[in-house]
């Protein structure tokens, strides 16, 4: 049996000079379908490559030409004032124990007595809660000591002091109050020394007759000293 095969890019023609069996026809048909499938796969692959390249070029061009979007927000830092003051002692005692004490007065220094935290400049004022120091001892009920006889002096702290502050000396202790420390700058936990003194103003008998026997206990006269800090 002789066959004449004519190959075309899109079509495969097979001519037989004699009658073919159904099996032969089926095999030829299957072969044609495989060829068509291969051609379609190659076309699809080529199209996919072209589309991929086009998409990549389009994305690159868009990225190159796109303008960035911008917006803005106002950021505020708001600083609120904080002033705190701590007295680093529960009591301060001016004790008269000798004749020299009664004759010349007594002075007591308290290192790092005040601790201040302040945002920005501040002023520390000092005052007495009452105009006089009084005693709880019944026998001394009629006696008192003037608060203004007590003098307060401030100074830079022994540790962590604040540079540039202005300090007052010998400030009389009154109920109206007076400036003790002033600073144009703030600080964190800055310390200040304070000195308490009491003078007899030349009168040797100022306190001699203000003592009343109560066993071995001294006669105690008391007031509260108030420190105030304000922004300045």
CSV table of C-alpha atoms in Angstrom, one decimal:
chain,number,residue,atom,x,y,z
A,1,UNK,CA,0.0,0.0,0.0
A,2,UNK,CA,1.3,3.4,-0.9
A,3,UNK,CA,0.5,6.7,0.9
A,4,UNK,CA,0.8,10.3,-0.3
A,5,UNK,CA,1.5,12.7,2.6
A,6,UNK,CA,1.2,16.5,2.1
A,7,UNK,CA,2.3,18.5,5.1
A,8,UNK,CA,0.9,22.0,5.7
A,9,UNK,CA,1.7,24.3,8.7
A,10,UNK,CA,-1.9,24.2,9.9
A,11,UNK,CA,-3.2,21.0,8.3
A,12,UNK,CA,-1.9,17.5,7.8
A,13,UNK,CA,-3.4,15.8,4.7
A,14,UNK,CA,-3.0,12.0,4.2
A,15,UNK,CA,-4.1,10.3,1.1
A,16,UNK,CA,-4.1,6.5,0.8
A,17,UNK,CA,-4.2,4.6,-2.5
A,18,UNK,CA,-6.1,1.8,-1.0
A,19,UNK,CA,-8.8,1.5,1.6
A,20,UNK,CA,-7.7,2.0,5.3
A,21,UNK,CA,-9.0,0.1,8.2
A,22,UNK,CA,-10.9,1.9,11.0
A,23,UNK,CA,-7.9,1.3,13.3
A,24,UNK,CA,-5.6,3.1,10.9
A,25,UNK,CA,-8.0,6.0,10.5
A,26,UNK,CA,-8.3,6.3,14.3
A,27,UNK,CA,-4.5,6.4,14.8
A,28,UNK,CA,-4.1,9.0,12.1
A,29,UNK,CA,-6.9,11.1,13.8
A,30,UNK,CA,-5.2,10.8,17.2
A,31,UNK,CA,-1.9,11.9,15.7
A,32,UNK,CA,-3.5,14.9,14.1
A,33,UNK,CA,-5.1,15.9,17.4
A,34,UNK,CA,-1.7,15.7,19.2
A,35,UNK,CA,-0.1,17.9,16.6
A,36,UNK,CA,-2.9,20.5,16.9
A,37,UNK,CA,-2.6,20.3,20.7
A,38,UNK,CA,1.2,21.0,20.6
A,39,UNK,CA,0.6,23.9,18.2
A,40,UNK,CA,-2.0,25.4,20.6
A,41,UNK,CA,0.3,25.0,23.6
A,42,UNK,CA,3.1,26.8,21.8
A,43,UNK,CA,0.7,29.6,20.8
A,44,UNK,CA,-0.7,29.9,24.4
A,45,UNK,CA,2.9,29.9,25.8
A,46,UNK,CA,3.9,32.6,23.4
A,47,UNK,CA,0.9,34.7,24.2
A,48,UNK,CA,1.5,34.2,27.9
A,49,UNK,CA,5.1,35.4,27.5
A,50,UNK,CA,3.9,38.4,25.5
A,51,UNK,CA,1.3,39.4,28.1
A,52,UNK,CA,3.8,38.9,31.0
A,53,UNK,CA,6.3,41.2,29.3
A,54,UNK,CA,3.6,43.8,28.6
A,55,UNK,CA,2.4,43.7,32.2
A,56,UNK,CA,5.9,44.1,33.6
A,57,UNK,CA,6.6,47.0,31.2
A,58,UNK,CA,3.3,48.7,32.1
A,59,UNK,CA,4.0,48.4,35.8
A,60,UNK,CA,7.5,49.8,35.5
A,61,UNK,CA,6.2,52.7,33.5
A,62,UNK,CA,3.4,53.4,36.0
A,63,UNK,CA,5.8,53.3,38.9
A,64,UNK,CA,8.1,55.7,37.1
A,65,UNK,CA,5.4,58.2,36.2
A,66,UNK,CA,3.2,57.9,39.4
A,67,UNK,CA,3.3,60.9,41.7
A,68,UNK,CA,3.5,60.1,45.5
A,69,UNK,CA,0.4,61.0,47.6
A,70,UNK,CA,1.1,63.2,50.7
A,71,UNK,CA,-0.8,64.6,53.7
A,72,UNK,CA,0.2,66.0,57.0
A,73,UNK,CA,-0.7,66.2,60.7
A,74,UNK,CA,0.2,68.8,63.3
A,75,UNK,CA,2.2,67.3,66.2
A,76,UNK,CA,2.0,69.3,69.4
A,77,UNK,CA,4.1,68.8,72.5
A,78,UNK,CA,2.2,70.4,75.4
A,79,UNK,CA,4.2,71.1,78.6
A,80,UNK,CA,2.2,71.7,81.7
A,81,UNK,CA,3.6,73.2,84.9
A,82,UNK,CA,4.7,71.0,87.7
A,83,UNK,CA,6.1,72.4,91.0
A,84,UNK,CA,6.6,70.2,94.1
A,85,UNK,CA,8.4,70.7,97.3
A,86,UNK,CA,9.3,68.3,100.0
A,87,UNK,CA,10.6,69.0,103.5
A,88,UNK,CA,13.1,66.3,104.4
A,89,UNK,CA,12.5,66.4,108.2
A,90,UNK,CA,9.6,65.8,110.6
A,91,UNK,CA,10.9,68.2,113.2
A,92,UNK,CA,13.5,70.9,113.7
A,93,UNK,CA,14.6,71.5,117.3
A,94,UNK,CA,16.2,74.6,118.6
A,95,UNK,CA,17.4,73.4,122.0
A,96,UNK,CA,18.7,75.6,124.8
A,97,UNK,CA,20.9,73.5,127.1
A,98,UNK,CA,23.7,75.9,128.3
A,99,UNK,CA,24.0,79.5,129.6
A,100,UNK,CA,25.7,80.4,126.3
A,101,UNK,CA,22.6,79.1,124.5
A,102,UNK,CA,20.3,81.3,126.6
A,103,UNK,CA,22.7,84.3,126.2
A,104,UNK,CA,23.5,84.0,122.5
A,105,UNK,CA,20.7,82.1,120.9
A,106,UNK,CA,20.7,78.8,119.0
A,107,UNK,CA,21.3,78.0,115.4
A,108,UNK,CA,20.5,74.7,113.6
A,109,UNK,CA,21.5,73.9,110.0
A,110,UNK,CA,19.6,71.3,108.0
A,111,UNK,CA,21.5,70.0,104.9
A,112,UNK,CA,19.4,69.2,101.9
A,113,UNK,CA,16.4,70.3,103.9
A,114,UNK,CA,14.2,71.1,100.9
A,115,UNK,CA,13.8,69.1,97.6
A,116,UNK,CA,12.2,70.9,94.7
A,117,UNK,CA,10.9,69.7,91.3
A,118,UNK,CA,10.0,72.5,89.0
A,119,UNK,CA,9.3,72.9,85.3
A,120,UNK,CA,10.7,76.3,84.6
A,121,UNK,CA,11.5,79.1,87.1
A,122,UNK,CA,10.0,79.1,90.6
A,123,UNK,CA,9.9,80.9,94.0
A,124,UNK,CA,9.9,79.3,97.4
A,125,UNK,CA,8.2,81.3,100.2
A,126,UNK,CA,8.3,80.5,103.9
A,127,UNK,CA,5.8,81.4,106.6
A,128,UNK,CA,4.6,80.4,110.1
A,129,UNK,CA,1.2,78.8,110.6
A,130,UNK,CA,0.7,80.9,113.8
A,131,UNK,CA,2.1,84.3,114.9
A,132,UNK,CA,3.5,82.7,118.1
A,133,UNK,CA,5.0,79.4,119.3
A,134,UNK,CA,2.9,78.0,122.1
A,135,UNK,CA,3.2,75.2,124.6
A,136,UNK,CA,0.8,72.4,125.4
A,137,UNK,CA,2.0,72.4,129.0
A,138,UNK,CA,-0.7,74.0,131.2
A,139,UNK,CA,1.8,75.9,133.3
A,140,UNK,CA,3.1,77.6,130.2
A,141,UNK,CA,-0.3,78.4,128.7
A,142,UNK,CA,0.2,82.1,129.4
A,143,UNK,CA,3.6,82.2,127.7
A,144,UNK,CA,4.6,82.2,124.1
A,145,UNK,CA,7.4,83.0,121.7
A,146,UNK,CA,7.0,85.3,118.8
A,147,UNK,CA,7.4,83.5,115.5
A,148,UNK,CA,9.2,86.5,114.0
A,149,UNK,CA,12.0,85.9,116.5
A,150,UNK,CA,12.9,82.8,114.4
A,151,UNK,CA,15.1,83.6,111.4
A,152,UNK,CA,15.3,81.4,108.2
A,153,UNK,CA,18.3,81.3,105.9
A,154,UNK,CA,18.5,79.4,102.6
A,155,UNK,CA,21.5,78.1,100.7
A,156,UNK,CA,22.5,75.8,97.8
A,157,UNK,CA,22.0,72.1,98.7
A,158,UNK,CA,24.8,69.9,99.9
A,159,UNK,CA,24.0,67.5,97.0
A,160,UNK,CA,22.3,68.0,93.7
A,161,UNK,CA,22.1,71.7,94.1
A,162,UNK,CA,20.6,74.2,91.6
A,163,UNK,CA,23.0,76.6,90.0
A,164,UNK,CA,22.0,80.3,89.6
A,165,UNK,CA,19.4,80.4,92.3
A,166,UNK,CA,19.0,83.5,94.5
A,167,UNK,CA,19.0,82.8,98.3
A,168,UNK,CA,17.6,85.0,101.2
A,169,UNK,CA,19.2,85.2,104.6
A,170,UNK,CA,17.8,85.9,108.1
A,171,UNK,CA,14.1,86.0,106.9
A,172,UNK,CA,11.8,86.6,109.9
A,173,UNK,CA,9.2,83.9,110.2
A,174,UNK,CA,5.7,85.6,109.9
A,175,UNK,CA,2.2,84.5,109.0
A,176,UNK,CA,2.2,86.6,105.9
A,177,UNK,CA,5.2,84.8,104.4
A,178,UNK,CA,8.4,86.0,102.6
A,179,UNK,CA,10.5,84.9,99.7
A,180,UNK,CA,13.3,82.5,100.6
A,181,UNK,CA,14.5,81.1,97.3
A,182,UNK,CA,14.1,82.3,93.7
A,183,UNK,CA,15.3,80.7,90.4
A,184,UNK,CA,14.7,81.6,86.8
A,185,UNK,CA,15.3,77.9,85.8
A,186,UNK,CA,13.7,74.7,86.9
A,187,UNK,CA,15.2,71.4,88.0
A,188,UNK,CA,14.6,67.9,88.9
A,189,UNK,CA,14.8,67.0,92.6
A,190,UNK,CA,17.1,69.9,93.5
A,191,UNK,CA,18.2,70.3,97.1
A,192,UNK,CA,18.5,73.3,99.3
A,193,UNK,CA,20.0,73.8,102.8
A,194,UNK,CA,18.1,75.7,105.4
A,195,UNK,CA,19.3,77.2,108.7
A,196,UNK,CA,17.0,78.0,111.6
A,197,UNK,CA,18.2,80.5,114.2
A,198,UNK,CA,16.7,82.3,117.2
A,199,UNK,CA,18.3,85.4,118.7
A,200,UNK,CA,17.6,86.9,122.1
A,201,UNK,CA,17.9,90.4,120.8
A,202,UNK,CA,20.2,91.3,123.6
A,203,UNK,CA,17.8,90.3,126.4
A,204,UNK,CA,19.4,87.6,128.5
A,205,UNK,CA,16.1,86.9,130.2
A,206,UNK,CA,14.1,86.3,127.0
A,207,UNK,CA,13.6,82.6,127.7
A,208,UNK,CA,14.8,82.3,131.3
A,209,UNK,CA,11.3,82.6,132.7
A,210,UNK,CA,9.6,80.6,129.9
A,211,UNK,CA,10.7,77.3,131.3
A,212,UNK,CA,8.3,75.4,133.6
A,213,UNK,CA,9.3,72.2,135.4
A,214,UNK,CA,7.7,69.0,134.0
A,215,UNK,CA,9.8,66.3,135.4
A,216,UNK,CA,13.0,66.0,133.3
A,217,UNK,CA,11.2,67.2,130.2
A,218,UNK,CA,12.0,70.5,128.5
A,219,UNK,CA,9.2,73.1,128.0
A,220,UNK,CA,8.4,72.9,124.3
A,221,UNK,CA,7.0,75.8,122.2
A,222,UNK,CA,5.8,74.9,118.8
A,223,UNK,CA,4.5,76.2,115.5
A,224,UNK,CA,4.4,74.8,112.0
A,225,UNK,CA,6.7,76.3,109.3
A,226,UNK,CA,5.1,76.2,105.9
A,227,UNK,CA,7.1,76.2,102.6
A,228,UNK,CA,5.3,77.1,99.4
A,229,UNK,CA,6.5,76.8,95.8
A,230,UNK,CA,5.0,78.8,93.0
A,231,UNK,CA,5.8,79.1,89.3
A,232,UNK,CA,7.6,82.3,88.2
